[in-house]
PDB file of C-alpha atoms in Angstrom:
ATOM      1  CA  MET A1022     256.125 175.009 122.645  1.00 38.00           C
ATOM      2  CA  ALA A1023     255.537 172.934 126.003  1.00 42.00           C
ATOM      3  CA  VAL A1024     251.949 171.167 125.883  1.00 43.00           C
ATOM      4  CA  ALA A1025     250.721 170.349 129.174  1.00 60.00           C
ATOM      5  CA  GLY A1026     248.754 166.972 129.262  1.00 75.00           C
ATOM      6  CA  CYS A1027     246.952 164.148 131.186  1.00 82.00           C
ATOM      7  CA  ASP A1028     249.640 162.483 134.134  1.00 87.00           C
ATOM      8  CA  GLU A1029     247.765 160.117 134.699  1.00 88.00           C
ATOM      9  CA  THR A1030     249.707 158.375 137.572  1.00 91.00           C
ATOM     10  CA  VAL A1031     248.331 161.394 139.369  1.00 92.00           C
ATOM     11  CA  TYR A1032     244.624 161.583 138.484  1.00 91.00           C
ATOM     12  CA  ALA A1033     245.050 157.252 139.449  1.00 92.00           C
ATOM     13  CA  GLN A1034     246.635 158.838 143.501  1.00 93.00           C
ATOM     14  CA  LEU A1035     243.592 161.966 143.640  1.00 92.00           C
ATOM     15  CA  LEU A1036     241.193 159.355 142.552  1.00 93.00           C
ATOM     16  CA  ASN A1037     242.158 156.904 145.043  1.00 92.00           C
ATOM     17  CA  ASP A1038     242.433 159.706 147.688  1.00 92.00           C
ATOM     18  CA  PHE A1039     239.201 161.104 147.336  1.00 91.00           C
ATOM     19  CA  CYS A1040     236.276 158.873 145.208  1.00 93.00           C
ATOM     20  CA  LEU A1041     236.994 155.992 146.048  1.00 93.00           C
ATOM     21  CA  LEU A1042     238.463 156.461 150.018  1.00 94.00           C
ATOM     22  CA  LYS A1043     234.698 159.247 149.915  1.00 93.00           C
ATOM     23  CA  PHE A1044     232.598 155.698 148.375  1.00 94.00           C
ATOM     24  CA  ASP A1045     233.768 153.548 150.595  1.00 92.00           C
ATOM     25  CA  MET A1046     232.664 155.102 153.527  1.00 93.00           C
ATOM     26  CA  GLU A1047     229.487 155.920 152.106  1.00 93.00           C
ATOM     27  CA  MET A1048     228.692 152.891 151.027  1.00 91.00           C
ATOM     28  CA  GLU A1049     230.408 151.456 154.294  1.00 92.00           C
ATOM     29  CA  GLU A1050     227.545 153.404 156.116  1.00 92.00           C
ATOM     30  CA  LEU A1051     225.187 152.564 154.033  1.00 88.00           C
ATOM     31  CA  GLY A1052     225.768 148.857 155.100  1.00 86.00           C
ATOM     32  CA  GLN A1053     226.615 145.577 153.115  1.00 83.00           C
ATOM     33  CA  ARG A1054     222.578 144.358 153.110  1.00 85.00           C
ATOM     34  CA  LEU A1055     221.579 147.838 150.583  1.00 84.00           C
ATOM     35  CA  TRP A1056     225.010 147.306 148.501  1.00 85.00           C
ATOM     36  CA  CYS A1057     222.578 146.248 145.279  1.00 84.00           C
ATOM     37  CA  ASP A1058     219.416 148.654 146.127  1.00 82.00           C
ATOM     38  CA  TRP A1059     220.007 151.161 143.600  1.00 81.00           C
ATOM     39  CA  GLY A1060     218.002 153.025 145.106  1.00 83.00           C
ATOM     40  CA  ASP A1061     219.967 153.356 148.320  1.00 85.00           C
ATOM     41  CA  THR A1062     222.863 153.325 146.450  1.00 88.00           C
ATOM     42  CA  ALA A1063     222.547 155.844 142.963  1.00 88.00           C
ATOM     43  CA  GLY A1064     223.173 159.386 145.173  1.00 92.00           C
ATOM     44  CA  ILE A1065     226.176 157.692 146.319  1.00 92.00           C
ATOM     45  CA  TYR A1066     227.358 156.418 142.714  1.00 92.00           C
ATOM     46  CA  ALA A1067     226.440 159.669 141.061  1.00 93.00           C
ATOM     47  CA  GLU A1068     228.475 161.386 143.533  1.00 95.00           C
ATOM     48  CA  LEU A1069     231.882 159.989 142.941  1.00 94.00           C
ATOM     49  CA  THR A1070     231.037 159.554 138.869  1.00 94.00           C
ATOM     50  CA  ASN A1071     230.755 163.225 139.013  1.00 95.00           C
ATOM     51  CA  CYS A1072     234.038 163.413 141.317  1.00 94.00           C
ATOM     52  CA  THR A1073     236.342 161.515 138.654  1.00 93.00           C
ATOM     53  CA  VAL A1074     234.727 163.997 136.260  1.00 93.00           C
ATOM     54  CA  LEU A1075     235.960 166.660 138.222  1.00 93.00           C
ATOM     55  CA  ILE A1076     239.207 165.578 138.932  1.00 92.00           C
ATOM     56  CA  ALA A1077     239.682 165.084 134.580  1.00 91.00           C
ATOM     57  CA  LEU A1078     238.719 168.712 134.487  1.00 91.00           C
ATOM     58  CA  LYS A1079     241.067 170.213 136.910  1.00 90.00           C
ATOM     59  CA  LEU A1080     243.284 167.169 135.438  1.00 90.00           C
ATOM     60  CA  ASP A1081     243.122 168.624 131.995  1.00 89.00           C
ATOM     61  CA  CYS A1082     242.438 164.362 131.281  1.00 90.00           C
ATOM     62  CA  TYR A1083     240.323 162.717 129.131  1.00 89.00           C
ATOM     63  CA  TRP A1084     237.044 161.825 131.015  1.00 87.00           C
ATOM     64  CA  PRO A1085     236.235 158.537 130.266  1.00 86.00           C
ATOM     65  CA  SER A1086     238.993 157.344 129.530  1.00 89.00           C
ATOM     66  CA  GLN A1087     240.793 152.758 130.136  1.00 91.00           C
ATOM     67  CA  LEU A1088     241.528 154.558 133.548  1.00 91.00           C
ATOM     68  CA  VAL A1089     237.944 155.495 134.494  1.00 92.00           C
ATOM     69  CA  ASP A1090     236.570 152.501 132.940  1.00 93.00           C
ATOM     70  CA  ASN A1091     238.857 150.286 135.245  1.00 93.00           C
ATOM     71  CA  PHE A1092     238.303 152.069 138.045  1.00 93.00           C
ATOM     72  CA  PHE A1093     234.621 151.981 137.591  1.00 93.00           C
ATOM     73  CA  THR A1094     235.258 147.681 136.455  1.00 93.00           C
ATOM     74  CA  GLY A1095     236.781 147.166 140.311  1.00 93.00           C
ATOM     75  CA  ILE A1096     234.295 149.280 141.739  1.00 92.00           C
ATOM     76  CA  HIS A1097     232.277 147.431 140.923  1.00 90.00           C
ATOM     77  CA  LYS A1098     233.716 143.872 141.454  1.00 90.00           C
ATOM     78  CA  ASN A1099     233.852 144.857 144.858  1.00 89.00           C
ATOM     79  CA  TYR A1100     230.381 146.085 145.434  1.00 87.00           C
ATOM     80  CA  PHE A1101     227.904 145.275 142.869  1.00 84.00           C
ATOM     81  CA  LYS A1102     229.801 141.565 141.779  1.00 83.00           C
ATOM     82  CA  SER A1103     226.274 139.646 142.856  1.00 79.00           C
ATOM     83  CA  CYS A1104     223.951 142.540 141.881  1.00 80.00           C
ATOM     84  CA  SER A1105     221.877 141.323 139.060  1.00 69.00           C
ATOM     85  CA  LEU A1106     220.884 144.033 136.857  1.00 64.00           C
ATOM     86  CA  THR A1107     217.258 145.089 137.988  1.00 59.00           C
ATOM     87  CA  GLY A1108     218.875 144.945 141.780  1.00 50.00           C
ATOM     88  CA  ARG A1109     216.348 141.826 142.445  1.00 57.00           C
ATOM     89  CA  LEU A1110     217.620 138.822 143.584  1.00 57.00           C
ATOM     90  CA  PRO A1111     217.130 136.414 139.827  1.00 60.00           C
ATOM     91  CA  ALA A1112     214.534 133.688 141.402  1.00 70.00           C
ATOM     92  CA  ASP A1113     212.584 130.754 139.635  1.00 76.00           C
ATOM     93  CA  PRO A1114     209.111 132.121 138.079  1.00 79.00           C
ATOM     94  CA  PRO A1115     206.050 130.220 139.910  1.00 86.00           C
ATOM     95  CA  PHE A1116     205.062 127.184 139.910  1.00 86.00           C
ATOM     96  CA  THR A1117     202.932 127.329 137.305  1.00 88.00           C
ATOM     97  CA  ILE A1118     204.305 129.864 134.665  1.00 87.00           C
ATOM     98  CA  LEU A1119     207.274 127.370 134.970  1.00 85.00           C
ATOM     99  CA  CYS A1120     204.978 124.051 134.183  1.00 87.00           C
ATOM    100  CA  SER A1121     202.993 126.095 131.531  1.00 87.00           C
ATOM    101  CA  LEU A1122     207.112 126.934 129.790  1.00 87.00           C
ATOM    102  CA  ILE A1123     207.862 123.676 129.998  1.00 90.00           C
ATOM    103  CA  PHE A1124     205.032 121.455 128.925  1.00 91.00           C
ATOM    104  CA  VAL A1125     203.486 124.164 126.515  1.00 91.00           C
ATOM    105  CA  PRO A1126     206.644 123.634 124.285  1.00 91.00           C
ATOM    106  CA  MET A1127     206.409 119.729 124.555  1.00 93.00           C
ATOM    107  CA  LEU A1128     202.687 119.023 123.853  1.00 93.00           C
ATOM    108  CA  ILE A1129     203.273 121.216 121.039  1.00 93.00           C
ATOM    109  CA  THR A1130     206.395 119.344 119.366  1.00 93.00           C
ATOM    110  CA  LEU A1131     203.802 116.162 119.941  1.00 94.00           C
ATOM    111  CA  LEU A1132     201.021 116.857 118.891  1.00 94.00           C
ATOM    112  CA  MET A1133     203.621 117.669 115.110  1.00 93.00           C
ATOM    113  CA  THR A1134     204.792 115.447 115.055  1.00 93.00           C
ATOM    114  CA  ALA A1135     202.066 113.015 115.012  1.00 92.00           C
ATOM    115  CA  LEU A1136     200.544 115.525 113.128  1.00 91.00           C
ATOM    116  CA  VAL A1137     203.436 114.758 110.278  1.00 90.00           C
ATOM    117  CA  VAL A1138     203.567 110.661 110.897  1.00 89.00           C
ATOM    118  CA  TRP A1139     199.907 110.639 110.080  1.00 88.00           C
ATOM    119  CA  ARG A1140     199.890 112.996 107.278  1.00 86.00           C
ATOM    120  CA  SER A1141     202.898 110.508 105.900  1.00 84.00           C
ATOM    121  CA  LYS A1142     200.588 107.687 106.479  1.00 82.00           C
ATOM    122  CA  ARG A1143     197.922 108.956 103.960  1.00 77.00           C
ATOM    123  CA  SER A1144     199.290 108.749 100.680  1.00 70.00           C
ATOM    124  CA  GLU A1145     196.170 109.754  98.895  1.00 65.00           C
ATOM    125  CA  GLY A1146     196.650 112.341  95.790  1.00 60.00           C
ATOM    126  CA  ILE A1147     200.490 112.474  96.222  1.00 58.00           C
ATOM    127  CA  VAL A1148     201.443 111.784  92.497  1.00 55.00           C
TER     128      VAL A1148
END
């Protein structure tokens, strides 16, 4: 009884020849400035995902698999390595918020320290 399984070498080659090639062309056409804009890349990325699934189904391969994970990791390293999770570039908060986030905890720490010192100097009622 012969059991046909997934030929991962063929699967990897087809992923590169069909899915990655089309994705590369569409991303280059989109332009590097828009790679981090999820609204512009979501459709292209969805097509890439569907391509990997369809090839897996045709070749009787598992999806997802380690091969697919490595495939997408390579794509993320090439195209999305400088993108933040929200699609926006990270930035410092406004100065007023930044100052409040720094000085309020410092003020509370100083007040609590002063309260402990003041309370320790008052020994009334302590047995």
